[in-house]
Coordinates of C-alpha atoms and ligand atoms in Angstrom, one line a residue:
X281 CA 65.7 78.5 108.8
X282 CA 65.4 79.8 105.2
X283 CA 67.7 82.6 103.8
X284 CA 68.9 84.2 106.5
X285 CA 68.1 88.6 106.8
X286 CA 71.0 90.6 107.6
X287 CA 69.2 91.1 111.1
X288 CA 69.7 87.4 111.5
X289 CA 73.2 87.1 110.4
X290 CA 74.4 89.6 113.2
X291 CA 72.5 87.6 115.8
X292 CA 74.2 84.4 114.7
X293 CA 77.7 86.1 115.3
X294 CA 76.5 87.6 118.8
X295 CA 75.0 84.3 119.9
X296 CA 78.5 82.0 119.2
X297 CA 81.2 83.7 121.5
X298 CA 84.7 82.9 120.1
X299 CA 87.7 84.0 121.1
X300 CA 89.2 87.0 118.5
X301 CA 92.2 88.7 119.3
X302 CA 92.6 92.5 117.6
X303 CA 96.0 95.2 118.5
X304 CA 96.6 92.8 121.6
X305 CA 92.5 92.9 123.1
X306 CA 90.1 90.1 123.1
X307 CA 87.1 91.3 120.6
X308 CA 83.9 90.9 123.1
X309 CA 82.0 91.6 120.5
X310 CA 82.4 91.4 116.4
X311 CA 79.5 92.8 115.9
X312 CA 80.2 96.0 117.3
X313 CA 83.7 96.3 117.6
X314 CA 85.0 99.0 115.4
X315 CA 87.8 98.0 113.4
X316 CA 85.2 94.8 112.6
X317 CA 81.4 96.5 112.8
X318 CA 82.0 97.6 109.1
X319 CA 82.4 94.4 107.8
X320 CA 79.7 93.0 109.6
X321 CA 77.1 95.4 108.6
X322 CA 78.1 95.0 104.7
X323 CA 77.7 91.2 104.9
X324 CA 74.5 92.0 106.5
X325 CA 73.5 93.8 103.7
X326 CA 74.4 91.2 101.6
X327 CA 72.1 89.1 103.1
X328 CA 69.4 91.5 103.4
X329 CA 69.5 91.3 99.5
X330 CA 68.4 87.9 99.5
X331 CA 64.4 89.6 100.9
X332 CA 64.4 92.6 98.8
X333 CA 61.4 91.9 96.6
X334 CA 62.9 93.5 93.6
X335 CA 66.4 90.8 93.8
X336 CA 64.5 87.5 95.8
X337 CA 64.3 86.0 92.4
X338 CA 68.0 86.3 91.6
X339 CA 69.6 85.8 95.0
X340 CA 67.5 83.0 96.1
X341 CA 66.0 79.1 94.9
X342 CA 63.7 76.6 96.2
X343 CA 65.6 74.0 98.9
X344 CA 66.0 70.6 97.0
X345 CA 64.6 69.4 101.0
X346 CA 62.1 72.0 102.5
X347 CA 60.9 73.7 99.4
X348 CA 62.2 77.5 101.2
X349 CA 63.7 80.1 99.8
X350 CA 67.2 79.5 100.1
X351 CA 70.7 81.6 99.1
X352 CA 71.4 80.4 95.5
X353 CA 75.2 79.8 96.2
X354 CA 74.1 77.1 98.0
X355 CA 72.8 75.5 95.1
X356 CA 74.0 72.7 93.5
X357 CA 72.8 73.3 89.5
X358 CA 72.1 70.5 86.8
X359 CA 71.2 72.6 83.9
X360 CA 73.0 75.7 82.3
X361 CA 70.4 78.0 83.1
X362 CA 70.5 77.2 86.8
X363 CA 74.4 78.1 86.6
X364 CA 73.9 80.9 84.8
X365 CA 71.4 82.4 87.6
X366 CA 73.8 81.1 90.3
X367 CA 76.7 83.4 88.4
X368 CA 74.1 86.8 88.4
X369 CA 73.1 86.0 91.7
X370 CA 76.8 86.1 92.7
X371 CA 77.8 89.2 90.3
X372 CA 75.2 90.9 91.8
X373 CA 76.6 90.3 95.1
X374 CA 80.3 91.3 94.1
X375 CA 78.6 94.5 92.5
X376 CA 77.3 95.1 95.9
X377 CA 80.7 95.5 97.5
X378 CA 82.4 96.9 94.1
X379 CA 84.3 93.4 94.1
X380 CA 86.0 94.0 97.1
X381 CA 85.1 91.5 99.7
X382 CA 86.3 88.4 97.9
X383 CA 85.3 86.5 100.8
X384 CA 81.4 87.2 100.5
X385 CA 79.5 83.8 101.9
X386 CA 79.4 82.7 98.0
X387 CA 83.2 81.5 97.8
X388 CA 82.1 79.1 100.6
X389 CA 78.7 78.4 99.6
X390 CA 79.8 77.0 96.1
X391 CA 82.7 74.7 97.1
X392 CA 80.3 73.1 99.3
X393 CA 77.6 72.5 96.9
X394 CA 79.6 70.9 94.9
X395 CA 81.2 68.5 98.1
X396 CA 77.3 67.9 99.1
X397 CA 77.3 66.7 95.3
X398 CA 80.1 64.2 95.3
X399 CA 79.6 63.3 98.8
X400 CA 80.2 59.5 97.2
X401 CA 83.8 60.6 96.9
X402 CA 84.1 61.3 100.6
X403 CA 82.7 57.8 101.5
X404 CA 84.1 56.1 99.2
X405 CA 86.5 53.9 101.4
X406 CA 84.8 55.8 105.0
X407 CA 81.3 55.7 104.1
X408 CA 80.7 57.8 107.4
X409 CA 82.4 60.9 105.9
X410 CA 80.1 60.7 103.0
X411 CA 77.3 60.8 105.2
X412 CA 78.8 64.0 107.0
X413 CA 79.5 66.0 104.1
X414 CA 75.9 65.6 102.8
X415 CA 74.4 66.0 106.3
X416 CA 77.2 69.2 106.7
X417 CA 75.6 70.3 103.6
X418 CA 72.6 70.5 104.4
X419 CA 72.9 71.8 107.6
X420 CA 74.5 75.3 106.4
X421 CA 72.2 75.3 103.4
X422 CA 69.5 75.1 105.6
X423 CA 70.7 77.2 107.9
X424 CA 72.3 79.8 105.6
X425 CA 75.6 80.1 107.5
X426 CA 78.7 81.6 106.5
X427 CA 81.9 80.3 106.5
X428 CA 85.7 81.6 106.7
X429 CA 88.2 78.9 105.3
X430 CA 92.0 78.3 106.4
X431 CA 94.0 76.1 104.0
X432 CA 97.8 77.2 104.6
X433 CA 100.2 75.6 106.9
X434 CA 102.2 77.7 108.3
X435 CA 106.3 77.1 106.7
X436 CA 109.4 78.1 108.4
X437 CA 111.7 77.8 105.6
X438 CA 110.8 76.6 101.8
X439 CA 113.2 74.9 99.4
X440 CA 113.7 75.1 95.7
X441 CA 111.8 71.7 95.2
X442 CA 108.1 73.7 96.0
X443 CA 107.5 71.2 98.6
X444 CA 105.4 72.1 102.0
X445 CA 107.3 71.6 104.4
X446 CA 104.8 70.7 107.4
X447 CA 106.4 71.1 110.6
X448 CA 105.5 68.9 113.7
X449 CA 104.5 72.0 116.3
X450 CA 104.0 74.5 113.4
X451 CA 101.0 72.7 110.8
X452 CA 97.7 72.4 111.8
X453 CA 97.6 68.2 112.6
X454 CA 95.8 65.4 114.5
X455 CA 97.3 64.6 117.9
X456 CA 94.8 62.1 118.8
X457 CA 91.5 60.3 118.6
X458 CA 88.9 59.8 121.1
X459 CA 85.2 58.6 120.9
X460 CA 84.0 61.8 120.4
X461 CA 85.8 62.9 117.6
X462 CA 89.6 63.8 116.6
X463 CA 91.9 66.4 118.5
X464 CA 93.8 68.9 116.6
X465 CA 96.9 71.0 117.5
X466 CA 98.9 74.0 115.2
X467 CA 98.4 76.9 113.3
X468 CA 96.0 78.3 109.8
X469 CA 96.6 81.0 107.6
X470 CA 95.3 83.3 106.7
X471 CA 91.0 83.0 107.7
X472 CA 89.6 86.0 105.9
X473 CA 86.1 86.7 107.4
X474 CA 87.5 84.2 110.3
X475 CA 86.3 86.8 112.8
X476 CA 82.8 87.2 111.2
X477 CA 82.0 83.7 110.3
X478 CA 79.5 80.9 111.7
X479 CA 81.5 78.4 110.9
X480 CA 85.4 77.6 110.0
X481 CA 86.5 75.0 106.9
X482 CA 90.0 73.5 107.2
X483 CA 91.0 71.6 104.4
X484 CA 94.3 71.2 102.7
X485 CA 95.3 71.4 99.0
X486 CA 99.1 72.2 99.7
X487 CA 99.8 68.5 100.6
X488 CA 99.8 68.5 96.8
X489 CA 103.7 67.3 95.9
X490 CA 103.2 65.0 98.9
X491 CA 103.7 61.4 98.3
X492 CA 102.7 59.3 101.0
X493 CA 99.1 58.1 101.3
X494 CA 98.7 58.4 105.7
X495 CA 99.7 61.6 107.1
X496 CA 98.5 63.1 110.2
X497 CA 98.3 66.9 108.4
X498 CA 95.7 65.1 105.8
X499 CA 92.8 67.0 107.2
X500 CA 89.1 68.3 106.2
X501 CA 86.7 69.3 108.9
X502 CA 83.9 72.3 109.9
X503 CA 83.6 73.2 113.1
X504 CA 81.7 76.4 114.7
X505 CA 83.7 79.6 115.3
X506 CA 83.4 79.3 118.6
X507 CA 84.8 75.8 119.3
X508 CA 86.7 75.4 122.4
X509 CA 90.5 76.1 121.7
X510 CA 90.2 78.0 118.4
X511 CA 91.6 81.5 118.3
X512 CA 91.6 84.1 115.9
X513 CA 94.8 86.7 115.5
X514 CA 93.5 89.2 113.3
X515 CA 96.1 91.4 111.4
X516 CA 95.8 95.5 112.4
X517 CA 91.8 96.5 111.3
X518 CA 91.8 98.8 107.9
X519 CA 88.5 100.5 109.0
X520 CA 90.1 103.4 110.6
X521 CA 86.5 104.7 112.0
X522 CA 86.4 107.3 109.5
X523 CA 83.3 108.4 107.8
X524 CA 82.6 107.1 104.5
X525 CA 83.4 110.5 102.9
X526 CA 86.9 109.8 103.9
X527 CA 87.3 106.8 103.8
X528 CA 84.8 105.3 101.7
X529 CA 86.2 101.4 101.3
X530 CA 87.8 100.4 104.4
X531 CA 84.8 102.1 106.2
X532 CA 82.5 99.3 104.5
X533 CA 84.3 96.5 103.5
X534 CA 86.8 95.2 106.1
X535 CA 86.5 91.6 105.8
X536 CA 89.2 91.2 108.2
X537 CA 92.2 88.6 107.4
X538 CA 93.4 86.1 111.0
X539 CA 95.2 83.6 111.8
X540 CA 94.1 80.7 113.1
X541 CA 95.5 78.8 116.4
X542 CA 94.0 75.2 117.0
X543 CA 94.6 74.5 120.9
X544 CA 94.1 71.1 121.2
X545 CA 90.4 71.5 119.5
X546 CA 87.9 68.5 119.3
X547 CA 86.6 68.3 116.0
X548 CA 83.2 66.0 116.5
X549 CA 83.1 62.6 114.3
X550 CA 80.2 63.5 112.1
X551 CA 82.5 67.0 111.5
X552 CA 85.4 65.4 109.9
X553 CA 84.9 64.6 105.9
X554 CA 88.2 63.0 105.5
X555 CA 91.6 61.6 107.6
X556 CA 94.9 61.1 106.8
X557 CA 94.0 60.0 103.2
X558 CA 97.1 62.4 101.5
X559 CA 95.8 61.1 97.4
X560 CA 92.0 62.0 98.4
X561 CA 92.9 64.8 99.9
X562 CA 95.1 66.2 97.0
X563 CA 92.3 64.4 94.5
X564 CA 89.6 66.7 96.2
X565 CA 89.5 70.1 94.1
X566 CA 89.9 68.1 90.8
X567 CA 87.4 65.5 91.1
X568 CA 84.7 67.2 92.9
X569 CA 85.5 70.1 90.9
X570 CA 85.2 72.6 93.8
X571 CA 87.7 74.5 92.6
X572 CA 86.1 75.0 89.5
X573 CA 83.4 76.5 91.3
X574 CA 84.8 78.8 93.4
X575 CA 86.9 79.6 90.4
X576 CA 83.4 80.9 88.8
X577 CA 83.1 83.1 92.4
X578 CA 86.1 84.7 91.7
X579 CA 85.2 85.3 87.8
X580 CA 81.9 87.1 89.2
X581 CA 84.0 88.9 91.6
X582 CA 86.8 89.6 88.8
X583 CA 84.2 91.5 86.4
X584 CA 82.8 93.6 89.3
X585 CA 86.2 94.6 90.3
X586 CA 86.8 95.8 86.5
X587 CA 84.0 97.7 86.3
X588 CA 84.2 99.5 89.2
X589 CA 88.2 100.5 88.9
X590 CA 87.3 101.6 84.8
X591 CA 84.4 103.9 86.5
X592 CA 86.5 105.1 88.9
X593 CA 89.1 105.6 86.3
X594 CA 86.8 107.2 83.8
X595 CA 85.8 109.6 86.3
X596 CA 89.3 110.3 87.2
X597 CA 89.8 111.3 83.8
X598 CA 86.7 113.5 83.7
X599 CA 87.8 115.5 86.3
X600 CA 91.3 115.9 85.4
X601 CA 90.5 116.9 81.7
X602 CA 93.5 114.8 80.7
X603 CA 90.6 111.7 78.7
X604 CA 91.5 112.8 75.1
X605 CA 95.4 112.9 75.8
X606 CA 96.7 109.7 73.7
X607 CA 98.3 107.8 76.1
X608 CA 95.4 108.2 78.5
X609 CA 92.6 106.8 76.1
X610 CA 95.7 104.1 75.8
X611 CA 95.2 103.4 79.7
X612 CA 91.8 103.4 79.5
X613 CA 91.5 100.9 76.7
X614 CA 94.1 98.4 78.5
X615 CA 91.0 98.9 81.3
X616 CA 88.3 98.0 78.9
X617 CA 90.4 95.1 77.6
X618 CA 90.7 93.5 81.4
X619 CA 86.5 93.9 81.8
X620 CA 85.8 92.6 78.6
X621 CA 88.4 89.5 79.0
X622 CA 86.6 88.9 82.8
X623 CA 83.0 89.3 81.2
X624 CA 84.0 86.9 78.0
X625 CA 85.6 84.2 80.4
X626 CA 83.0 84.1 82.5
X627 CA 80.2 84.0 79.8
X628 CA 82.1 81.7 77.0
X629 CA 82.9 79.0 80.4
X630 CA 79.1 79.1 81.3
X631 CA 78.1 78.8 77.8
X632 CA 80.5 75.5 77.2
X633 CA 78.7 73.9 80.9
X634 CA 78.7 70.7 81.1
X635 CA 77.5 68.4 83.9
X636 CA 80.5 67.0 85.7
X637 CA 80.2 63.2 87.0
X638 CA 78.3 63.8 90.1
X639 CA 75.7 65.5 88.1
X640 CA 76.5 69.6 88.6
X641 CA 76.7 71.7 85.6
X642 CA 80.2 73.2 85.8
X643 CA 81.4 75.9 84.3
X644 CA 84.4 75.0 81.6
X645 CA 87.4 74.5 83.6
X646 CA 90.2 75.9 81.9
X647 CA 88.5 79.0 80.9
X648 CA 87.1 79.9 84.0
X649 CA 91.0 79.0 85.8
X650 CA 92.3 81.5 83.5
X651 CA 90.1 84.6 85.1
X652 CA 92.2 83.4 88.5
X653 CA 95.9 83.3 86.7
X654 CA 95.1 86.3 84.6
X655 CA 93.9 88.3 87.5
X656 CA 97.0 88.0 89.6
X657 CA 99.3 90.1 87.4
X658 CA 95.8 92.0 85.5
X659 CA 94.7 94.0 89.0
X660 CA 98.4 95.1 90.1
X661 CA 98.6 96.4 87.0
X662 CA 95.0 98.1 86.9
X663 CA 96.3 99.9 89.9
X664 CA 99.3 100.8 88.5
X665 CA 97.4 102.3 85.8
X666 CA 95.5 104.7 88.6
X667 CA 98.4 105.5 89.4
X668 CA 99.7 107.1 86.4
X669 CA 96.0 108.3 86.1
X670 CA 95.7 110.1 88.3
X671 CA 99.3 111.3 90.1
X672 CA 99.4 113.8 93.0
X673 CA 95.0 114.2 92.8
X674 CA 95.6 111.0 95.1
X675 CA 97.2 113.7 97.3
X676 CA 95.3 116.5 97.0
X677 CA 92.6 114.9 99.4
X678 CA 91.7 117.0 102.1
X679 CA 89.5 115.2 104.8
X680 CA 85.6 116.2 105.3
X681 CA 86.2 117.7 108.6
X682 CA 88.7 120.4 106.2
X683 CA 85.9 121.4 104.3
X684 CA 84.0 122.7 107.1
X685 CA 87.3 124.4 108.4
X686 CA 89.5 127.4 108.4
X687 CA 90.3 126.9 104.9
X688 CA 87.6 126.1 103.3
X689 CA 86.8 128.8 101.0
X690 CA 90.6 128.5 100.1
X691 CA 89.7 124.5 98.9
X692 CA 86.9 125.1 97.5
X693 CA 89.0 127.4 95.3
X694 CA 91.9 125.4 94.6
X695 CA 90.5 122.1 94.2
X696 CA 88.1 122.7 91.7
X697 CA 88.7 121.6 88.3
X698 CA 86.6 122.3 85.0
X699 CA 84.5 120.2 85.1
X700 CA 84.4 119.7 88.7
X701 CA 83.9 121.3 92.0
X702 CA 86.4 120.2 95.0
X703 CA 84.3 118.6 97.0
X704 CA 83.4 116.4 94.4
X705 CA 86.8 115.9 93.2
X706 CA 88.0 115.5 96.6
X707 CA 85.4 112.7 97.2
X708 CA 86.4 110.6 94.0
X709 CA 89.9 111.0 94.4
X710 CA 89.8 109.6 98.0
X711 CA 87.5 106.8 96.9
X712 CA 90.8 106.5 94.3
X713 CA 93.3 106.5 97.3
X714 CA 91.5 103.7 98.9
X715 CA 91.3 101.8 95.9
X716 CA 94.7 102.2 95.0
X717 CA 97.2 103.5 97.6
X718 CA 95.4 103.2 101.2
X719 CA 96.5 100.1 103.3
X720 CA 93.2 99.0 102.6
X721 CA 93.4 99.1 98.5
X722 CA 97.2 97.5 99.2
X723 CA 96.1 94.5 100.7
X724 CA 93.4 94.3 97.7
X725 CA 96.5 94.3 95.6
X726 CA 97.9 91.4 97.5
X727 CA 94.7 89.3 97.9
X728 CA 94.7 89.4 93.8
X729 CA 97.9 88.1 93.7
X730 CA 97.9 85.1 96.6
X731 CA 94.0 85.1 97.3
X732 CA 93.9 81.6 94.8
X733 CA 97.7 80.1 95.8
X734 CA 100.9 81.5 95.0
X735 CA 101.6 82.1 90.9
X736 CA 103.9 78.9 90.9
X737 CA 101.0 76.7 92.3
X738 CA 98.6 78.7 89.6
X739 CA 100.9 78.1 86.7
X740 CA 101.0 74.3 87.7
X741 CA 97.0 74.0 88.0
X742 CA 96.8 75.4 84.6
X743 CA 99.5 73.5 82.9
X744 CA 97.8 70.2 84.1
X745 CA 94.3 70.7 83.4
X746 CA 95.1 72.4 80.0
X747 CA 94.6 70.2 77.2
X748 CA 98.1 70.1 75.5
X749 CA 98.0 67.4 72.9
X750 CA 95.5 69.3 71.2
X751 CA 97.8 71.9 70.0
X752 CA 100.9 70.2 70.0
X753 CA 99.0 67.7 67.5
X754 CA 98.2 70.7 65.3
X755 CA 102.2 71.6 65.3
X756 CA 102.6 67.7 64.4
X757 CA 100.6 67.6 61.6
X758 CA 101.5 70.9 60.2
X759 CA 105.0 69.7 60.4
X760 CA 104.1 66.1 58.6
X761 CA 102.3 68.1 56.2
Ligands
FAD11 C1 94.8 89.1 101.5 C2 94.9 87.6 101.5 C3 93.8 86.8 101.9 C4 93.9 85.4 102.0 N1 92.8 84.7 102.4 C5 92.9 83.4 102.6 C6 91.8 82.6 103.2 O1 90.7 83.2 103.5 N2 92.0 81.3 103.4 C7 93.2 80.7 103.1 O2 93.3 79.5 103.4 N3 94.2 81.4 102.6 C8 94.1 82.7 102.3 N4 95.2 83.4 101.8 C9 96.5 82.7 101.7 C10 96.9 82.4 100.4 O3 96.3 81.2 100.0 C11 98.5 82.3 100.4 O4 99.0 83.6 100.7 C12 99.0 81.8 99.2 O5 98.7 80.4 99.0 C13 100.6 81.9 99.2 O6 101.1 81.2 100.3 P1 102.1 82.0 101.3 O7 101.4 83.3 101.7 O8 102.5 81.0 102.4 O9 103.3 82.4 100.4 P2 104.6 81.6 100.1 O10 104.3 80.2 99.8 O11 105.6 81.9 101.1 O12 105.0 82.3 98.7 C14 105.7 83.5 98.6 C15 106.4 83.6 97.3 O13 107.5 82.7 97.3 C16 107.3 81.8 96.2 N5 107.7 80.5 96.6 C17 107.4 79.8 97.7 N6 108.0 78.6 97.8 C18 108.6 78.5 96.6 C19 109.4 77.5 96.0 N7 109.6 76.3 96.7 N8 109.9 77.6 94.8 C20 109.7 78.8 94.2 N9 109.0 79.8 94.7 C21 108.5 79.7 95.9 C22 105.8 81.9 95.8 O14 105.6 81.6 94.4 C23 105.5 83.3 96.1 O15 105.8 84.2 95.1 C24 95.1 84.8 101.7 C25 96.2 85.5 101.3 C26 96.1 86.9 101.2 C27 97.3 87.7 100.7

């Protein structure tokens, strides 16, 4: 099947029954339930994108196998110009959802291009796990599937030394082997889109500070939502079934955050891509340079994000009246300054490409790392700078049903600015609340600062890849000089 419609993403969830737990119910169905409906239809949208005659040249590319159309995350590109269309088709896609369902397909989608690319690594001392990861490849390339992705062990205590500690009836971890494949047995955090997804990825970059080479927690399989023994826990649903007027975010874009339980689940042979081996395993995100590929997801996303909270926020301003007070345009230039940065860093690490050793032109890694780091401490502070935007308008929000009430004429009155009339201002304002003060722009907040690992972890990442002879060379010579 070629790139999937939205119409057939919905079916794919309806056809896999999995077991999702939402405010103590099973979900029967994802598709309709309403705290998860929301979500589903946006990503169906998404999809839908990839047939609209006026975007199928952006969102899509020819299958390196069939020839089809296919959803050009999926691809794996060799020259600049194929990355370059990969990173519109995926800013077009975060523009879609004004940036805020980080978890669109394309995070997935990119990180396993790049695996199907270096498959060689897998294999290297298995050569049956290099054969799965191509095959696995193929299969949701093919197949345009979309996958959710649960990385973190869950910790009951944490020391200063910023180890994991993996705990034997906590982490997620083999228990056994049989003929048909391994058996797994713990817990995942935190699956965003778990509940909507085909598939689910487990794979483990927080074995990073371990040291020794065969651990039963070394881990990286797929395995369908639905697999016997997998549940999903999701946290309380921010679509609160309010129109769109009211709540115009969280009505669209739940992408729903879970945890994961593994009871005792059979992960097939030909689904597991690597065992026990801790330095591959660790190895994985550098070599294959999968990180630096969803790092360029997260760049696209970054920008769309900026743009859409400077709209918002020039807007705010336009109906307050307060744009030409100084320490407003100040606000709105530290605004400008967080786009431009997003736009630059994306742009100047396509620009400086190169093709990494499996062949895939990659975007340049520290430079497209940096959108990640800088984001984490650049959004909270965006928000913040809503906040001081915009003050008790957040508050002044009446809800659509109020404008149709008893007091209408009384709003209408009020509410109106200069430049504005209160329905209007009553709209933007509560698309401002759910950007910045609703539970549902809150746990944007805290997706920006943990989405990508914990600012510790970040800092690390960056310090290691960062070239630092280069400037401390520079400071040498100066000081031979
Ligand atoms: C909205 C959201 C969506 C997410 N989606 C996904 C997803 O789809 N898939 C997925 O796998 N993960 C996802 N994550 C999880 C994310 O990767 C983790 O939250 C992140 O790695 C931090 O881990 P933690 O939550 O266990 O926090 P902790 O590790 O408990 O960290 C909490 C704080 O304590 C500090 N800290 C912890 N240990 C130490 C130490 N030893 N020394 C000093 N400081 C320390 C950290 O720096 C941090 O500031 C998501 C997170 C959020 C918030």
């Amino acid at each position: 099947m070629p790139a999937r419609t939205g119409r057939q993403y919905i079916e794919g969830l309806r056809a896999q029954e999995r077991e999702v737990w939402l405010g103590g119910e099973r979900v029967r169905d994802v598709t309709s339930h309403p705290g998860l409906a929301g979500g589903v239809k946006s990503i169906a949208a998404l999809y839908d994108m990839q047939h609209d005659p006026a975007l199928r040249e952006v969102m899509t590319c020819a299958s390196p196998t069939s020839g089809e159309p296919i959803g050009r995350s999926f691809d794996a590109p060799t020259t600049r110009e194929g990355l370059e269309a990969r990173g519109r088709m995926m800013l077009t896609w975060a523009r879609a959802t004004c940036g805020m369902m980080g978890r669109s397909p394309d995070f997935m989608n990119v990180s396993y291009a790049a695996w199907g690319a270096a498959a060689d690594f897998f294999g290297e001392k298995r050569a049956e796990f290099g054969r799965n990861i191509r095959n696995y490849v193929e299969y949701i390339r093919e197949n345009d599937l979309t996958l959710t992705h649960a990385l973190i062990n869950l910790q009951r205590s944490r020391d200063a030394s910023g180890m994991f500690n993996l705990e034997e009836g906590t982490a997620l971890q083999v228990i056994r082997e049989t003929d048909a494949g391994i058996v797994v047995r713990g817990a995942r955090i935190l699956a965003t889109l778990g509940p909507i997804s085909d598939e689910i990825a487990v794979y483990s970059p927080r074995l990073g500070r371990h040291t020794e080479n065969h651990s039963p927690f070394a881990l990286h399989f797929a395995i369908p939502c639905g697999t016997k023994g997998l549940k999903f826990l999701c946290r309380d649903s921010f679509d609160l079934g309010r129109s769109h007027f009211d709540h115009p975010l969280g009505s669209r874009f739940e992408e729903m955050d879970s945890i994961v339980f593994f009871d005792d689940v059979l992960v097939p042979w030909e689904r597991v891509f690597l065992l026990y081996d801790v330095d591959r395993l660790n190895r994985t995100a550098q070599v294959t340079q999968s990180a630096t590929h969803s790092a360029h997801q997260g760049a696209a996303k970054n920008l769309a994000k900026c743009e859409f909270v400077l709209g918002l926020a020039l807007l705010m301003t336009k109906a307050l009246g307060n744009g030409h007070l100084a320490h407003t345009e100040e606000r709105i230039g530290e605004l400008m300054l967080q786009t431009e940065l997003m736009r630059g860093c994306m742009r100047a690490a396509e620009a400086d490409a190169a093709p990494n050793q499996w062949g895939v032109m990659t975007p340049r890694v520290v430079t497209i790392e940096s959108t990640r780091n800088l984001f984490m401490t650049a959004y909270p502070r965006m928000i913040e700078i809503l906040h001081l935007l915009g003050s008790s308008s957040f508050l002044l929000t009446p809800s659509e049903a109020d404008f149709d009430g008893p007091l209408k004429a009384d709003i209408e009155q009020y509410l109106a600015t200069d430049t504005m009339a209160a329905k209007d201002r009553v709209k933007l304002f509560r698309l401002a609340w759910d950007v910045a003060g609703s539970a549902f722009g809150s746990r944007q907040v805290l997706y920006e600062r943990f989405f990508a690992s914990d600012p510790l972890t970040r800092a690390r990442i960056m310090s290691t890849l960062y070239d630092k002879d280069e400037v401390m060379d520079r400071v040498r010579a100066f000081l031979d000089s």
